[in-house]
C-alpha atoms as a PDB file:
ATOM      1  CA  UNK A   1       0.000   0.000   0.000  1.00  0.00           C
ATOM      2  CA  UNK A   2       2.718   2.509   0.915  1.00  0.00           C
ATOM      3  CA  UNK A   3       4.721   1.783  -2.243  1.00  0.00           C
ATOM      4  CA  UNK A   4       1.691   2.850  -4.277  1.00  0.00           C
ATOM      5  CA  UNK A   5       1.649   6.134  -2.374  1.00  0.00           C
ATOM      6  CA  UNK A   6       5.262   6.840  -3.156  1.00  0.00           C
ATOM      7  CA  UNK A   7       5.446   5.635  -6.741  1.00  0.00           C
ATOM      8  CA  UNK A   8       2.019   6.454  -8.144  1.00  0.00           C
ATOM      9  CA  UNK A   9       2.427   7.824 -11.667  1.00  0.00           C
ATOM     10  CA  UNK A  10       1.406  11.322 -12.641  1.00  0.00           C
ATOM     11  CA  UNK A  11      -1.832  11.268 -14.619  1.00  0.00           C
ATOM     12  CA  UNK A  12      -1.719  12.510 -18.188  1.00  0.00           C
ATOM     13  CA  UNK A  13      -3.475  15.624 -19.453  1.00  0.00           C
ATOM     14  CA  UNK A  14      -5.826  13.423 -21.465  1.00  0.00           C
ATOM     15  CA  UNK A  15      -6.881  11.588 -18.305  1.00  0.00           C
ATOM     16  CA  UNK A  16      -7.442  14.880 -16.454  1.00  0.00           C
ATOM     17  CA  UNK A  17      -9.468  16.297 -19.342  1.00  0.00           C
ATOM     18  CA  UNK A  18     -11.609  13.142 -19.408  1.00  0.00           C
ATOM     19  CA  UNK A  19     -12.234  13.446 -15.661  1.00  0.00           C
ATOM     20  CA  UNK A  20     -13.458  17.014 -15.991  1.00  0.00           C
ATOM     21  CA  UNK A  21     -15.770  16.036 -18.847  1.00  0.00           C
ATOM     22  CA  UNK A  22     -17.310  13.171 -16.830  1.00  0.00           C
ATOM     23  CA  UNK A  23     -17.674  15.092 -13.567  1.00  0.00           C
ATOM     24  CA  UNK A  24     -18.909  18.595 -14.129  1.00  0.00           C
ATOM     25  CA  UNK A  25     -18.589  19.956 -10.611  1.00  0.00           C
ATOM     26  CA  UNK A  26     -16.051  19.823  -7.837  1.00  0.00           C
ATOM     27  CA  UNK A  27     -15.954  20.412  -4.095  1.00  0.00           C
ATOM     28  CA  UNK A  28     -12.632  21.307  -2.563  1.00  0.00           C
ATOM     29  CA  UNK A  29     -12.104  19.169   0.543  1.00  0.00           C
ATOM     30  CA  UNK A  30      -8.953  21.059   1.392  1.00  0.00           C
ATOM     31  CA  UNK A  31      -5.499  20.202   2.587  1.00  0.00           C
ATOM     32  CA  UNK A  32      -4.706  17.462   5.037  1.00  0.00           C
ATOM     33  CA  UNK A  33      -6.274  17.976   8.459  1.00  0.00           C
ATOM     34  CA  UNK A  34      -4.464  19.984  11.090  1.00  0.00           C
ATOM     35  CA  UNK A  35      -3.953  17.517  13.906  1.00  0.00           C
ATOM     36  CA  UNK A  36      -5.360  19.008  17.102  1.00  0.00           C
ATOM     37  CA  UNK A  37      -4.286  15.946  19.048  1.00  0.00           C
ATOM     38  CA  UNK A  38      -0.659  16.071  17.881  1.00  0.00           C
ATOM     39  CA  UNK A  39      -0.320  19.844  17.398  1.00  0.00           C
ATOM     40  CA  UNK A  40       1.320  19.304  14.042  1.00  0.00           C
ATOM     41  CA  UNK A  41       3.438  22.009  12.527  1.00  0.00           C
ATOM     42  CA  UNK A  42       3.624  21.789   8.754  1.00  0.00           C
ATOM     43  CA  UNK A  43       6.239  24.071   7.191  1.00  0.00           C
ATOM     44  CA  UNK A  44       4.756  26.926   5.161  1.00  0.00           C
ATOM     45  CA  UNK A  45       5.107  26.601   1.395  1.00  0.00           C
ATOM     46  CA  UNK A  46       7.404  29.628   1.131  1.00  0.00           C
ATOM     47  CA  UNK A  47      10.126  28.209   3.412  1.00  0.00           C
ATOM     48  CA  UNK A  48      13.133  26.024   2.611  1.00  0.00           C
ATOM     49  CA  UNK A  49      11.684  23.321   4.885  1.00  0.00           C
ATOM     50  CA  UNK A  50       8.677  22.727   2.614  1.00  0.00           C
ATOM     51  CA  UNK A  51       8.956  19.629   0.407  1.00  0.00           C
ATOM     52  CA  UNK A  52       6.353  19.381  -2.382  1.00  0.00           C
ATOM     53  CA  UNK A  53       7.022  15.657  -2.984  1.00  0.00           C
ATOM     54  CA  UNK A  54       6.382  14.857   0.677  1.00  0.00           C
ATOM     55  CA  UNK A  55       3.278  17.047   0.620  1.00  0.00           C
ATOM     56  CA  UNK A  56       1.933  15.072  -2.351  1.00  0.00           C
ATOM     57  CA  UNK A  57       2.536  11.731  -0.638  1.00  0.00           C
ATOM     58  CA  UNK A  58       0.912  13.078   2.520  1.00  0.00           C
ATOM     59  CA  UNK A  59      -2.093  14.140   0.441  1.00  0.00           C
ATOM     60  CA  UNK A  60      -2.285  10.582  -0.954  1.00  0.00           C
ATOM     61  CA  UNK A  61      -2.419   9.243   2.615  1.00  0.00           C
ATOM     62  CA  UNK A  62      -5.183  11.767   3.254  1.00  0.00           C
ATOM     63  CA  UNK A  63      -7.093  10.598   0.170  1.00  0.00           C
ATOM     64  CA  UNK A  64      -6.967   6.994   1.370  1.00  0.00           C
ATOM     65  CA  UNK A  65      -8.170   8.147   4.785  1.00  0.00           C
ATOM     66  CA  UNK A  66     -11.151   9.983   3.289  1.00  0.00           C
ATOM     67  CA  UNK A  67     -11.952   6.984   1.077  1.00  0.00           C
ATOM     68  CA  UNK A  68     -12.053   4.807   4.211  1.00  0.00           C
ATOM     69  CA  UNK A  69     -14.342   7.257   6.011  1.00  0.00           C
ATOM     70  CA  UNK A  70     -16.552   8.018   3.024  1.00  0.00           C
ATOM     71  CA  UNK A  71     -16.494   5.164   0.518  1.00  0.00           C
ATOM     72  CA  UNK A  72     -18.452   5.966  -2.612  1.00  0.00           C
ATOM     73  CA  UNK A  73     -21.690   3.980  -2.450  1.00  0.00           C
ATOM     74  CA  UNK A  74     -22.162   1.382  -5.158  1.00  0.00           C
ATOM     75  CA  UNK A  75     -25.203   3.197  -6.538  1.00  0.00           C
ATOM     76  CA  UNK A  76     -23.097   6.353  -7.023  1.00  0.00           C
ATOM     77  CA  UNK A  77     -20.084   4.734  -8.690  1.00  0.00           C
ATOM     78  CA  UNK A  78     -19.347   6.610 -11.885  1.00  0.00           C
ATOM     79  CA  UNK A  79     -21.016   9.728 -10.462  1.00  0.00           C
ATOM     80  CA  UNK A  80     -18.289  10.709  -7.965  1.00  0.00           C
ATOM     81  CA  UNK A  81     -14.525  10.404  -7.574  1.00  0.00           C
ATOM     82  CA  UNK A  82     -11.805  11.734  -5.294  1.00  0.00           C
ATOM     83  CA  UNK A  83      -8.946  13.662  -6.870  1.00  0.00           C
ATOM     84  CA  UNK A  84      -5.729  15.268  -5.694  1.00  0.00           C
ATOM     85  CA  UNK A  85      -5.036  18.578  -7.388  1.00  0.00           C
ATOM     86  CA  UNK A  86      -1.754  20.398  -7.486  1.00  0.00           C
ATOM     87  CA  UNK A  87      -1.724  24.179  -7.497  1.00  0.00           C
ATOM     88  CA  UNK A  88       1.300  26.142  -8.615  1.00  0.00           C
ATOM     89  CA  UNK A  89       2.087  29.367  -6.829  1.00  0.00           C
ATOM     90  CA  UNK A  90       4.988  31.796  -6.812  1.00  0.00           C
ATOM     91  CA  UNK A  91       6.400  29.889  -3.835  1.00  0.00           C
ATOM     92  CA  UNK A  92       5.969  26.297  -5.053  1.00  0.00           C
ATOM     93  CA  UNK A  93       3.323  23.634  -5.537  1.00  0.00           C
ATOM     94  CA  UNK A  94       0.748  22.733  -2.910  1.00  0.00           C
ATOM     95  CA  UNK A  95      -1.918  20.029  -2.993  1.00  0.00           C
ATOM     96  CA  UNK A  96      -5.581  19.720  -2.085  1.00  0.00           C
ATOM     97  CA  UNK A  97      -8.075  16.902  -2.151  1.00  0.00           C
ATOM     98  CA  UNK A  98     -11.298  17.403  -4.100  1.00  0.00           C
ATOM     99  CA  UNK A  99     -14.366  15.355  -4.791  1.00  0.00           C
ATOM    100  CA  UNK A 100     -15.596  15.516  -8.372  1.00  0.00           C
ATOM    101  CA  UNK A 101     -19.258  14.770  -9.008  1.00  0.00           C
ATOM    102  CA  UNK A 102     -21.912  14.830 -11.665  1.00  0.00           C
ATOM    103  CA  UNK A 103     -23.963  17.925 -10.849  1.00  0.00           C
ATOM    104  CA  UNK A 104     -27.048  16.513 -12.566  1.00  0.00           C
ATOM    105  CA  UNK A 105     -27.249  13.745  -9.950  1.00  0.00           C
ATOM    106  CA  UNK A 106     -28.795  15.042  -6.718  1.00  0.00           C
ATOM    107  CA  UNK A 107     -27.548  12.066  -4.667  1.00  0.00           C
ATOM    108  CA  UNK A 108     -23.972  12.666  -5.840  1.00  0.00           C
ATOM    109  CA  UNK A 109     -24.281  16.362  -4.976  1.00  0.00           C
ATOM    110  CA  UNK A 110     -25.649  15.540  -1.503  1.00  0.00           C
ATOM    111  CA  UNK A 111     -22.875  13.006  -0.865  1.00  0.00           C
ATOM    112  CA  UNK A 112     -20.192  15.567  -1.759  1.00  0.00           C
ATOM    113  CA  UNK A 113     -21.797  18.327   0.325  1.00  0.00           C
ATOM    114  CA  UNK A 114     -22.211  16.024   3.313  1.00  0.00           C
ATOM    115  CA  UNK A 115     -18.480  15.341   3.400  1.00  0.00           C
ATOM    116  CA  UNK A 116     -17.486  18.952   2.874  1.00  0.00           C
ATOM    117  CA  UNK A 117     -19.969  20.642   5.190  1.00  0.00           C
ATOM    118  CA  UNK A 118     -21.017  18.116   7.826  1.00  0.00           C
ATOM    119  CA  UNK A 119     -18.665  15.240   8.466  1.00  0.00           C
ATOM    120  CA  UNK A 120     -15.198  16.420   7.433  1.00  0.00           C
ATOM    121  CA  UNK A 121     -12.632  15.014   9.893  1.00  0.00           C
ATOM    122  CA  UNK A 122     -10.592  17.287  12.109  1.00  0.00           C
ATOM    123  CA  UNK A 123      -7.864  14.750  12.793  1.00  0.00           C
ATOM    124  CA  UNK A 124      -6.102  11.696  11.375  1.00  0.00           C
ATOM    125  CA  UNK A 125      -7.221   8.146  12.147  1.00  0.00           C
ATOM    126  CA  UNK A 126      -4.796   5.536  13.486  1.00  0.00           C
ATOM    127  CA  UNK A 127      -4.248   3.894  10.081  1.00  0.00           C
ATOM    128  CA  UNK A 128      -3.259   7.208   8.501  1.00  0.00           C
ATOM    129  CA  UNK A 129      -1.018   8.043  11.453  1.00  0.00           C
ATOM    130  CA  UNK A 130       0.730   4.691  11.049  1.00  0.00           C
ATOM    131  CA  UNK A 131       1.259   5.400   7.328  1.00  0.00           C
ATOM    132  CA  UNK A 132       2.621   8.880   8.061  1.00  0.00           C
ATOM    133  CA  UNK A 133       5.005   7.520  10.688  1.00  0.00           C
ATOM    134  CA  UNK A 134       6.298   4.794   8.385  1.00  0.00           C
ATOM    135  CA  UNK A 135       6.820   7.257   5.517  1.00  0.00           C
ATOM    136  CA  UNK A 136       8.730   9.707   7.747  1.00  0.00           C
ATOM    137  CA  UNK A 137       7.491  12.637   5.729  1.00  0.00           C
ATOM    138  CA  UNK A 138       9.375  15.884   6.178  1.00  0.00           C
ATOM    139  CA  UNK A 139       6.237  17.990   5.758  1.00  0.00           C
ATOM    140  CA  UNK A 140       3.975  15.707   7.756  1.00  0.00           C
ATOM    141  CA  UNK A 141       3.328  15.498  11.456  1.00  0.00           C
ATOM    142  CA  UNK A 142       6.296  16.524  13.556  1.00  0.00           C
ATOM    143  CA  UNK A 143       5.072  15.635  17.022  1.00  0.00           C
ATOM    144  CA  UNK A 144       4.014  12.028  16.588  1.00  0.00           C
ATOM    145  CA  UNK A 145       4.914   9.953  19.594  1.00  0.00           C
END
């Protein structure tokens, strides 16, 4: 599982274009959660301590975490998908997790809104924490026991 996080290939532009044609709307789920329990300190993007590769892997751990919490129901398969998006800025690249959905399907819209507005987690689960520890990410949690 962790090897897939580290070595996952970059998706082509054709794949990304196809995704946006299938799913016409998107909800930004945000960056990885700030860990209240562990008082994590992630380096800001505009510092030499920020590592975009580690941030991407951390976002992949976050995506797996969200997929565990909110698996796409069988009846909505093909109407929703999770996606990591990279955003370029003057200071470097940062990553966010989004949920893409077909806006003509009310159930898909409600599923996406429920995650974003109601049930979004405020902390990591134990599985994600274990993955973060084993990956020893430079931009991930710094105060894990």
